[in-house]
């Protein structure tokens, strides 16, 4: 896979939200899969499940803050997918959903690849202070 210049912790949060939702809404005996593939200028990741799916009229709203499907028996805060979208778009990427009620859902997000550079020429990540005053690492390349 090519390198992606990204905040590893935030991208892990995207995976956590997508995989967590897939597991939450897929019944026992169902399947959740995670795949990655290289595009021409992006790396694309797919989280797919065989859960109950999302109604077509609801798909336009799944990334809205605090939105939840009214028919869902398993309620959350309505923030996970909106946070995932903000993180992906903040990295210059895209996120989308395809779903068929009764068949499952497929969430896909893509991130732009980093330009090819000599790893020795890349400076280490900058540290920045967090709200607690502790230094934390900035954006890191993900391979």
PDB file of C-alpha atoms in Angstrom:
ATOM      1  CA  UNK A   1       0.000   0.000   0.000  1.00  0.00           C
ATOM      2  CA  UNK A   2       1.213   3.540  -0.660  1.00  0.00           C
ATOM      3  CA  UNK A   3       1.732   5.987   2.183  1.00  0.00           C
ATOM      4  CA  UNK A   4      -1.058   8.215   3.430  1.00  0.00           C
ATOM      5  CA  UNK A   5      -0.161  11.334   5.399  1.00  0.00           C
ATOM      6  CA  UNK A   6      -2.670  11.211   8.239  1.00  0.00           C
ATOM      7  CA  UNK A   7      -3.214  11.375  11.962  1.00  0.00           C
ATOM      8  CA  UNK A   8      -3.036   7.686  12.822  1.00  0.00           C
ATOM      9  CA  UNK A   9      -5.193   8.050  15.947  1.00  0.00           C
ATOM     10  CA  UNK A  10      -7.985   9.856  14.094  1.00  0.00           C
ATOM     11  CA  UNK A  11      -8.010   7.320  11.247  1.00  0.00           C
ATOM     12  CA  UNK A  12      -8.123   4.547  13.856  1.00  0.00           C
ATOM     13  CA  UNK A  13     -11.192   6.325  15.250  1.00  0.00           C
ATOM     14  CA  UNK A  14     -12.834   6.185  11.802  1.00  0.00           C
ATOM     15  CA  UNK A  15     -12.185   2.435  11.613  1.00  0.00           C
ATOM     16  CA  UNK A  16     -13.449   1.991  15.170  1.00  0.00           C
ATOM     17  CA  UNK A  17     -16.696   3.833  14.412  1.00  0.00           C
ATOM     18  CA  UNK A  18     -17.353   1.990  11.147  1.00  0.00           C
ATOM     19  CA  UNK A  19     -16.424  -1.476  12.403  1.00  0.00           C
ATOM     20  CA  UNK A  20     -18.233  -0.898  15.709  1.00  0.00           C
ATOM     21  CA  UNK A  21     -21.438   0.042  13.885  1.00  0.00           C
ATOM     22  CA  UNK A  22     -21.121  -2.935  11.545  1.00  0.00           C
ATOM     23  CA  UNK A  23     -20.764  -5.300  14.497  1.00  0.00           C
ATOM     24  CA  UNK A  24     -23.572  -3.588  16.402  1.00  0.00           C
ATOM     25  CA  UNK A  25     -26.077  -3.922  13.560  1.00  0.00           C
ATOM     26  CA  UNK A  26     -25.078  -7.366  12.249  1.00  0.00           C
ATOM     27  CA  UNK A  27     -26.874 -10.278  13.908  1.00  0.00           C
ATOM     28  CA  UNK A  28     -25.105 -13.430  15.103  1.00  0.00           C
ATOM     29  CA  UNK A  29     -24.052 -15.564  12.159  1.00  0.00           C
ATOM     30  CA  UNK A  30     -23.664 -12.456   9.982  1.00  0.00           C
ATOM     31  CA  UNK A  31     -20.426 -11.243   8.449  1.00  0.00           C
ATOM     32  CA  UNK A  32     -18.368  -8.056   8.715  1.00  0.00           C
ATOM     33  CA  UNK A  33     -15.442  -7.548   6.347  1.00  0.00           C
ATOM     34  CA  UNK A  34     -12.771  -4.863   6.088  1.00  0.00           C
ATOM     35  CA  UNK A  35     -10.741  -4.367   2.907  1.00  0.00           C
ATOM     36  CA  UNK A  36      -8.273  -1.857   1.546  1.00  0.00           C
ATOM     37  CA  UNK A  37      -7.180  -1.163  -1.998  1.00  0.00           C
ATOM     38  CA  UNK A  38      -5.007   1.263  -3.872  1.00  0.00           C
ATOM     39  CA  UNK A  39      -6.555   3.718  -6.295  1.00  0.00           C
ATOM     40  CA  UNK A  40      -4.713   5.950  -8.740  1.00  0.00           C
ATOM     41  CA  UNK A  41      -4.274   8.790  -6.221  1.00  0.00           C
ATOM     42  CA  UNK A  42      -6.072   7.428  -3.174  1.00  0.00           C
ATOM     43  CA  UNK A  43      -6.194   4.512  -0.803  1.00  0.00           C
ATOM     44  CA  UNK A  44      -9.721   3.194  -0.338  1.00  0.00           C
ATOM     45  CA  UNK A  45     -11.031   1.275   2.669  1.00  0.00           C
ATOM     46  CA  UNK A  46     -14.323  -0.622   2.799  1.00  0.00           C
ATOM     47  CA  UNK A  47     -16.244  -1.872   5.838  1.00  0.00           C
ATOM     48  CA  UNK A  48     -19.094  -4.117   4.735  1.00  0.00           C
ATOM     49  CA  UNK A  49     -21.655  -6.071   6.737  1.00  0.00           C
ATOM     50  CA  UNK A  50     -24.591  -8.410   6.269  1.00  0.00           C
ATOM     51  CA  UNK A  51     -26.736  -6.607   8.833  1.00  0.00           C
ATOM     52  CA  UNK A  52     -30.211  -5.177   8.430  1.00  0.00           C
ATOM     53  CA  UNK A  53     -29.163  -2.383   6.084  1.00  0.00           C
ATOM     54  CA  UNK A  54     -30.235   1.248   5.991  1.00  0.00           C
ATOM     55  CA  UNK A  55     -33.444   2.467   4.361  1.00  0.00           C
ATOM     56  CA  UNK A  56     -32.792   4.485   1.199  1.00  0.00           C
ATOM     57  CA  UNK A  57     -34.470   7.598   2.654  1.00  0.00           C
ATOM     58  CA  UNK A  58     -32.177   7.381   5.700  1.00  0.00           C
ATOM     59  CA  UNK A  59     -28.900   7.021   3.799  1.00  0.00           C
ATOM     60  CA  UNK A  60     -28.744  10.749   3.018  1.00  0.00           C
ATOM     61  CA  UNK A  61     -28.747  11.509   6.753  1.00  0.00           C
ATOM     62  CA  UNK A  62     -26.430   8.907   8.312  1.00  0.00           C
ATOM     63  CA  UNK A  63     -23.518  11.374   8.440  1.00  0.00           C
ATOM     64  CA  UNK A  64     -25.609  14.181  10.016  1.00  0.00           C
ATOM     65  CA  UNK A  65     -24.781  15.088  13.619  1.00  0.00           C
ATOM     66  CA  UNK A  66     -27.088  13.496  16.192  1.00  0.00           C
ATOM     67  CA  UNK A  67     -29.139  11.745  13.490  1.00  0.00           C
ATOM     68  CA  UNK A  68     -30.347   8.217  14.203  1.00  0.00           C
ATOM     69  CA  UNK A  69     -32.714   5.973  12.295  1.00  0.00           C
ATOM     70  CA  UNK A  70     -36.042   6.048  14.087  1.00  0.00           C
ATOM     71  CA  UNK A  71     -36.585   2.339  13.441  1.00  0.00           C
ATOM     72  CA  UNK A  72     -33.299   1.345  15.066  1.00  0.00           C
ATOM     73  CA  UNK A  73     -33.626  -0.840  18.134  1.00  0.00           C
ATOM     74  CA  UNK A  74     -29.994  -0.121  19.052  1.00  0.00           C
ATOM     75  CA  UNK A  75     -29.618   3.564  19.694  1.00  0.00           C
ATOM     76  CA  UNK A  76     -26.348   5.414  20.082  1.00  0.00           C
ATOM     77  CA  UNK A  77     -25.468   9.088  20.322  1.00  0.00           C
ATOM     78  CA  UNK A  78     -25.793   9.798  16.611  1.00  0.00           C
ATOM     79  CA  UNK A  79     -22.261  11.179  16.513  1.00  0.00           C
ATOM     80  CA  UNK A  80     -20.007   8.327  15.347  1.00  0.00           C
ATOM     81  CA  UNK A  81     -20.598   8.625  11.610  1.00  0.00           C
ATOM     82  CA  UNK A  82     -20.579  12.438  11.630  1.00  0.00           C
ATOM     83  CA  UNK A  83     -17.236  12.341  13.457  1.00  0.00           C
ATOM     84  CA  UNK A  84     -15.909   9.781  10.963  1.00  0.00           C
ATOM     85  CA  UNK A  85     -16.971  12.025   8.080  1.00  0.00           C
ATOM     86  CA  UNK A  86     -15.328  15.095   9.637  1.00  0.00           C
ATOM     87  CA  UNK A  87     -12.067  13.195  10.161  1.00  0.00           C
ATOM     88  CA  UNK A  88     -11.994  11.749   6.637  1.00  0.00           C
ATOM     89  CA  UNK A  89     -12.863  15.079   5.000  1.00  0.00           C
ATOM     90  CA  UNK A  90     -10.340  16.853   7.246  1.00  0.00           C
ATOM     91  CA  UNK A  91      -7.701  14.611   5.672  1.00  0.00           C
ATOM     92  CA  UNK A  92      -8.872  15.527   2.151  1.00  0.00           C
ATOM     93  CA  UNK A  93     -10.799  12.288   1.693  1.00  0.00           C
ATOM     94  CA  UNK A  94     -14.345  11.143   1.008  1.00  0.00           C
ATOM     95  CA  UNK A  95     -16.732   8.801   2.792  1.00  0.00           C
ATOM     96  CA  UNK A  96     -19.942   7.273   1.466  1.00  0.00           C
ATOM     97  CA  UNK A  97     -22.497   4.593   2.195  1.00  0.00           C
ATOM     98  CA  UNK A  98     -24.317   2.061   0.029  1.00  0.00           C
ATOM     99  CA  UNK A  99     -26.966  -0.068   1.672  1.00  0.00           C
ATOM    100  CA  UNK A 100     -29.840  -2.377   0.860  1.00  0.00           C
ATOM    101  CA  UNK A 101     -32.411  -2.982   3.596  1.00  0.00           C
ATOM    102  CA  UNK A 102     -32.331  -6.612   4.650  1.00  0.00           C
ATOM    103  CA  UNK A 103     -28.984  -7.201   2.899  1.00  0.00           C
ATOM    104  CA  UNK A 104     -26.435  -5.054   4.710  1.00  0.00           C
ATOM    105  CA  UNK A 105     -24.357  -1.912   4.375  1.00  0.00           C
ATOM    106  CA  UNK A 106     -21.089  -0.908   2.776  1.00  0.00           C
ATOM    107  CA  UNK A 107     -19.181   2.108   4.073  1.00  0.00           C
ATOM    108  CA  UNK A 108     -16.257   3.232   1.957  1.00  0.00           C
ATOM    109  CA  UNK A 109     -13.758   5.974   2.619  1.00  0.00           C
ATOM    110  CA  UNK A 110     -10.772   7.114   0.629  1.00  0.00           C
ATOM    111  CA  UNK A 111      -7.732   9.154   1.564  1.00  0.00           C
ATOM    112  CA  UNK A 112      -5.282  10.823  -0.806  1.00  0.00           C
ATOM    113  CA  UNK A 113      -1.880   9.187  -1.056  1.00  0.00           C
ATOM    114  CA  UNK A 114       1.201  11.083   0.030  1.00  0.00           C
ATOM    115  CA  UNK A 115       3.652  12.138  -2.649  1.00  0.00           C
ATOM    116  CA  UNK A 116       6.568   9.752  -3.091  1.00  0.00           C
ATOM    117  CA  UNK A 117       9.476  11.115  -1.089  1.00  0.00           C
ATOM    118  CA  UNK A 118      12.615   9.671   0.389  1.00  0.00           C
ATOM    119  CA  UNK A 119      11.707   8.625   3.945  1.00  0.00           C
ATOM    120  CA  UNK A 120      14.988  10.108   5.205  1.00  0.00           C
ATOM    121  CA  UNK A 121      13.938  13.510   3.850  1.00  0.00           C
ATOM    122  CA  UNK A 122      10.679  13.578   5.828  1.00  0.00           C
ATOM    123  CA  UNK A 123      11.022  15.487   9.098  1.00  0.00           C
ATOM    124  CA  UNK A 124       9.663  13.876  12.266  1.00  0.00           C
ATOM    125  CA  UNK A 125       6.116  14.837  13.287  1.00  0.00           C
ATOM    126  CA  UNK A 126       5.759  18.085  15.163  1.00  0.00           C
ATOM    127  CA  UNK A 127       4.627  17.859  18.749  1.00  0.00           C
ATOM    128  CA  UNK A 128       1.779  20.045  19.938  1.00  0.00           C
ATOM    129  CA  UNK A 129       0.316  20.591  23.375  1.00  0.00           C
ATOM    130  CA  UNK A 130      -2.990  18.947  24.172  1.00  0.00           C
ATOM    131  CA  UNK A 131      -5.661  20.413  26.437  1.00  0.00           C
ATOM    132  CA  UNK A 132      -3.914  18.738  29.385  1.00  0.00           C
ATOM    133  CA  UNK A 133      -0.589  20.273  28.446  1.00  0.00           C
ATOM    134  CA  UNK A 134       0.984  16.968  27.426  1.00  0.00           C
ATOM    135  CA  UNK A 135       2.865  16.895  24.164  1.00  0.00           C
ATOM    136  CA  UNK A 136       1.332  14.693  21.509  1.00  0.00           C
ATOM    137  CA  UNK A 137       2.542  13.722  18.059  1.00  0.00           C
ATOM    138  CA  UNK A 138       1.120  15.385  14.976  1.00  0.00           C
ATOM    139  CA  UNK A 139       0.272  13.826  11.627  1.00  0.00           C
ATOM    140  CA  UNK A 140       2.155  10.637  10.807  1.00  0.00           C
ATOM    141  CA  UNK A 141       2.457   8.650   7.656  1.00  0.00           C
ATOM    142  CA  UNK A 142       0.399   5.479   7.591  1.00  0.00           C
ATOM    143  CA  UNK A 143       1.682   2.631   5.469  1.00  0.00           C
TER     144      UNK A 143
END
